[in-house]
Amino acid sequence: SAPDSLDRLHVQIEAARLALADVEALVTDPAFAAVPLARLLSVEHARELGNRIARGRPAGTLRAAGTSENTSYIAVVDRAGNVASLMGSLRNPFGSGLVAGDTGILLHNRGKDFSLDPASVNRLEPGKRTRTTLNPVILLAKDRPRLVLGSVGGIQQTQAVQQVLVRHLVDGLAIQEAVEAPRWAVAEDGTLQLEAGLAPSAGGLTERGHRVVIGKGQFGACNAIRIDPETGTLHGVADPRVVGAALGY
């Protein structure tokens, strides 16, 4: 279906809801639970989730934790073609409030992302690493890096990356256009937040059962570098939603 059509938006939004529900139910420190990674990444599981998407209503509720207000993302490609996709996060302002010696480096408070529900797979336990939302990406084509990208914004990180990739790889938008295009975000309370550019779709999405809020919320912020497969030319993009820059030197 056409970009930003109601059918396209509904399917993408529902895919995000179902994927995030999988994360909430199954993903944690693999030393403490058998995370079914192969099944989660399989085509069969994708089809199974796809079959749950109905045209007229959301597939289910979403309960997710882990909004991060203080995350930074850096994409780097050097002259030799080495790439790095790097994300760091304090979790909350000033993180834990502790500084590493006299370095000025603040320690994070990612322990806040544990669940205190004893039935949760991500429950707090001694020695356990909590699940986080950090989502640096390197996209390969024929085993060569073609796109280095990532987004800040808590559970909106993967949602923003999904939308950028669909606009770039499926719709053929240049990577700059794909990053700047208006976005949606499924919030932790289950509401569907729309940037102003998608406001015309609000009525139709409401009719399909989404609880829509316009112009408020976190929509992620993607930085990216595209490596041209023919020439090796680098195309750097900084998301205008936040303070950032694309630099070459």
Coordinates of C-alpha atoms in Angstrom, one line a residue:
S1 CA 0.0 0.0 0.0
A2 CA 1.0 3.6 -0.5
P3 CA 3.3 5.4 1.9
D4 CA 1.4 7.0 4.8
S5 CA -1.9 5.4 3.6
L6 CA -4.1 4.2 6.5
D7 CA -3.5 0.6 5.5
R8 CA 0.3 1.1 5.6
L9 CA 0.3 3.0 8.8
H10 CA -2.0 0.5 10.6
V11 CA 0.1 -2.5 9.6
Q12 CA 3.4 -0.8 10.6
I13 CA 2.0 0.4 13.9
E14 CA 0.6 -3.1 14.7
A15 CA 3.9 -4.8 13.8
A16 CA 5.6 -2.5 16.3
R17 CA 3.0 -3.3 19.0
L18 CA 3.4 -7.0 18.6
A19 CA 7.2 -6.9 18.5
L20 CA 7.3 -4.8 21.7
A21 CA 4.9 -7.2 23.3
D22 CA 7.4 -10.0 22.5
V23 CA 10.2 -8.0 24.1
E24 CA 8.2 -7.4 27.2
A25 CA 7.2 -11.0 27.6
L26 CA 10.4 -12.8 26.5
V27 CA 13.6 -10.7 26.5
T28 CA 15.9 -10.5 29.5
D29 CA 19.5 -11.4 30.5
P30 CA 20.1 -14.7 28.7
A31 CA 22.1 -16.0 31.7
F32 CA 18.8 -16.1 33.6
A33 CA 16.3 -17.2 31.0
A34 CA 16.3 -19.1 27.7
V35 CA 15.4 -16.2 25.3
P36 CA 14.1 -17.9 22.1
L37 CA 16.1 -15.6 19.8
A38 CA 16.1 -18.0 16.8
R39 CA 12.3 -18.2 16.9
L40 CA 11.8 -14.5 17.4
L41 CA 13.9 -13.7 14.4
S42 CA 12.4 -16.4 12.2
V43 CA 10.2 -15.8 9.1
E44 CA 7.7 -18.2 10.6
H45 CA 7.3 -16.1 13.7
A46 CA 7.0 -13.0 11.6
R47 CA 4.2 -14.6 9.6
E48 CA 2.5 -15.7 12.8
L49 CA 2.5 -12.2 14.1
G50 CA 1.4 -10.8 10.8
N51 CA -1.6 -13.1 10.8
R52 CA -2.7 -11.5 14.0
I53 CA -2.9 -8.0 12.5
A54 CA -6.6 -7.1 11.8
R55 CA -7.5 -4.2 9.6
G56 CA -10.1 -2.7 11.9
R57 CA -8.6 -2.9 15.4
P58 CA -5.3 -2.9 17.3
A59 CA -3.9 -6.4 17.9
G60 CA -3.5 -6.0 21.6
T61 CA -2.4 -3.9 24.5
L62 CA 1.2 -2.8 25.2
R63 CA 2.8 -2.6 28.6
A64 CA 6.4 -1.6 28.2
A65 CA 9.0 0.0 30.4
G66 CA 12.2 1.9 29.8
T67 CA 11.8 5.4 28.5
S68 CA 15.3 7.0 28.4
E69 CA 15.6 10.8 28.3
N70 CA 19.4 11.0 28.2
T71 CA 20.7 8.9 25.4
S72 CA 23.3 9.8 22.7
Y73 CA 23.9 8.0 19.4
I74 CA 27.0 8.2 17.1
A75 CA 27.5 6.6 13.7
V76 CA 31.0 6.5 12.3
V77 CA 32.7 5.4 9.1
D78 CA 36.4 5.8 8.7
R79 CA 38.5 6.1 5.5
A80 CA 39.3 2.4 5.5
G81 CA 35.6 1.5 5.6
N82 CA 35.4 0.4 9.2
V83 CA 32.1 1.3 10.8
A84 CA 30.8 1.8 14.3
S85 CA 27.3 2.2 15.6
L86 CA 27.5 3.5 19.2
M87 CA 24.9 4.3 21.8
G88 CA 25.3 5.4 25.4
S89 CA 22.6 6.3 27.9
L90 CA 22.4 7.5 31.5
R91 CA 18.8 6.5 31.7
N92 CA 17.6 9.5 33.7
P93 CA 19.1 13.0 34.2
F94 CA 22.5 12.6 35.8
G95 CA 22.0 8.8 35.8
S96 CA 22.8 7.3 39.2
G97 CA 24.1 10.6 40.4
L98 CA 27.5 9.0 40.9
V99 CA 30.7 10.1 39.1
A100 CA 33.6 7.8 38.3
G101 CA 36.4 9.3 40.3
D102 CA 37.6 12.7 38.9
T103 CA 36.8 11.7 35.3
G104 CA 33.5 13.6 35.1
I105 CA 31.9 10.5 33.7
L106 CA 28.5 9.9 35.2
L107 CA 27.4 6.3 36.0
H108 CA 24.0 5.3 34.6
N109 CA 21.0 4.0 36.5
R110 CA 19.8 1.3 34.1
G111 CA 18.8 -0.8 37.1
K112 CA 15.6 1.2 37.0
D113 CA 14.6 -0.8 34.0
F114 CA 14.1 -4.0 36.0
S115 CA 10.6 -5.0 36.8
L116 CA 9.5 -5.5 40.5
D117 CA 6.8 -7.9 39.3
P118 CA 8.0 -11.4 40.4
A119 CA 6.3 -13.0 37.4
S120 CA 8.1 -10.8 34.9
V121 CA 10.9 -12.3 32.9
N122 CA 12.8 -9.1 33.5
R123 CA 12.3 -9.1 37.3
L124 CA 15.1 -7.8 39.5
E125 CA 17.6 -10.5 40.6
P126 CA 21.1 -10.5 42.0
G127 CA 23.8 -10.3 39.3
K128 CA 21.3 -9.9 36.5
R129 CA 21.7 -7.5 33.6
T130 CA 18.4 -5.6 32.9
R131 CA 16.9 -5.4 29.4
T132 CA 17.5 -2.0 27.8
T133 CA 16.1 -0.1 24.9
L134 CA 19.5 0.7 23.4
N135 CA 19.4 -0.1 19.7
P136 CA 22.5 0.7 17.5
V137 CA 22.2 -0.8 14.0
I138 CA 24.5 -1.7 11.2
L139 CA 22.7 -2.8 8.0
L140 CA 24.6 -5.2 5.7
A141 CA 24.1 -5.9 2.0
K142 CA 26.1 -8.9 0.6
D143 CA 28.0 -8.9 3.9
R144 CA 29.1 -5.3 3.4
P145 CA 27.9 -2.4 5.6
R146 CA 25.5 -0.2 3.7
L147 CA 23.7 1.8 6.5
V148 CA 24.8 2.7 10.0
L149 CA 22.0 4.2 12.1
G150 CA 20.4 4.4 15.4
S151 CA 17.8 6.4 17.3
V152 CA 17.4 7.8 20.8
G153 CA 14.1 7.8 22.6
G154 CA 13.4 4.8 24.8
I155 CA 10.9 2.3 23.4
Q156 CA 10.5 4.7 20.4
Q157 CA 14.1 3.8 19.2
T158 CA 13.1 0.6 17.3
Q159 CA 9.9 2.3 16.1
A160 CA 11.8 5.2 14.6
V161 CA 14.4 2.9 13.0
Q162 CA 11.6 0.8 11.5
Q163 CA 10.0 3.8 9.9
V164 CA 13.2 5.2 8.5
L165 CA 14.2 1.8 7.0
V166 CA 10.8 1.3 5.4
R167 CA 10.8 4.8 3.9
H168 CA 14.4 4.3 2.6
L169 CA 14.4 0.7 1.5
V170 CA 10.8 0.1 0.5
D171 CA 9.6 3.6 -0.6
G172 CA 12.9 4.7 -2.1
L173 CA 13.3 7.9 -0.2
A174 CA 16.8 9.3 0.2
I175 CA 18.2 8.6 3.7
Q176 CA 17.9 12.3 4.6
E177 CA 14.2 12.4 3.5
A178 CA 13.5 9.2 5.3
V179 CA 14.9 10.6 8.6
E180 CA 13.0 13.9 8.3
A181 CA 9.6 12.4 7.3
P182 CA 6.9 12.6 9.9
R183 CA 6.7 9.7 12.4
W184 CA 4.3 7.9 14.7
A185 CA 5.1 6.3 18.1
V186 CA 3.3 3.8 20.2
A187 CA 3.7 5.1 23.8
E188 CA 4.1 3.1 27.0
D189 CA 0.5 3.8 27.9
G190 CA -0.6 2.3 24.6
T191 CA -1.6 5.6 23.0
L192 CA -0.6 6.3 19.4
Q193 CA 1.3 9.5 19.1
L194 CA 1.4 11.3 15.7
E195 CA 3.7 14.1 14.5
A196 CA 1.8 17.0 13.0
G197 CA 2.7 15.8 9.5
L198 CA 0.6 12.7 10.0
A199 CA -2.4 14.6 11.6
P200 CA -4.6 14.0 8.5
S201 CA -4.5 10.3 9.3
A202 CA -5.7 10.7 12.9
G203 CA -9.4 10.3 12.1
G204 CA -9.0 7.1 10.1
L205 CA -6.6 5.6 12.7
T206 CA -9.1 6.4 15.5
E207 CA -11.8 4.6 13.5
R208 CA -9.5 1.6 13.4
G209 CA -9.4 1.5 17.2
H210 CA -6.2 3.5 18.0
R211 CA -6.2 6.1 20.8
V212 CA -4.5 9.0 18.9
V213 CA -2.7 11.9 20.3
I214 CA -1.2 14.5 17.9
G215 CA 2.0 16.4 18.3
K216 CA 2.9 15.3 21.8
G217 CA 5.4 12.7 22.8
Q218 CA 8.8 11.2 21.9
F219 CA 9.3 10.3 18.2
G220 CA 12.9 9.1 18.4
A221 CA 15.8 10.9 16.7
C222 CA 17.8 9.0 14.0
N223 CA 21.3 9.7 12.9
A224 CA 22.6 7.7 10.0
I225 CA 25.4 7.2 7.5
R226 CA 24.6 5.6 4.1
I227 CA 27.5 4.0 2.2
D228 CA 26.9 4.1 -1.5
P229 CA 27.4 0.6 -2.8
E230 CA 28.7 1.7 -6.2
T231 CA 31.0 4.6 -5.3
G232 CA 31.6 4.3 -1.5
T233 CA 30.4 7.8 -1.1
L234 CA 29.2 8.6 2.5
H235 CA 25.9 10.3 3.1
G236 CA 25.6 11.6 6.7
V237 CA 22.3 12.5 8.3
A238 CA 21.5 14.2 11.6
D239 CA 17.9 14.2 12.7
P240 CA 16.5 17.8 13.0
R241 CA 14.4 16.8 15.9
V242 CA 17.4 17.1 18.3
V243 CA 20.7 18.8 18.5
G244 CA 23.1 16.9 16.3
A245 CA 25.4 17.1 13.3
A246 CA 26.7 15.2 10.3
L247 CA 30.5 15.8 9.9
G248 CA 33.1 14.7 7.4
Y249 CA 36.9 15.3 7.9

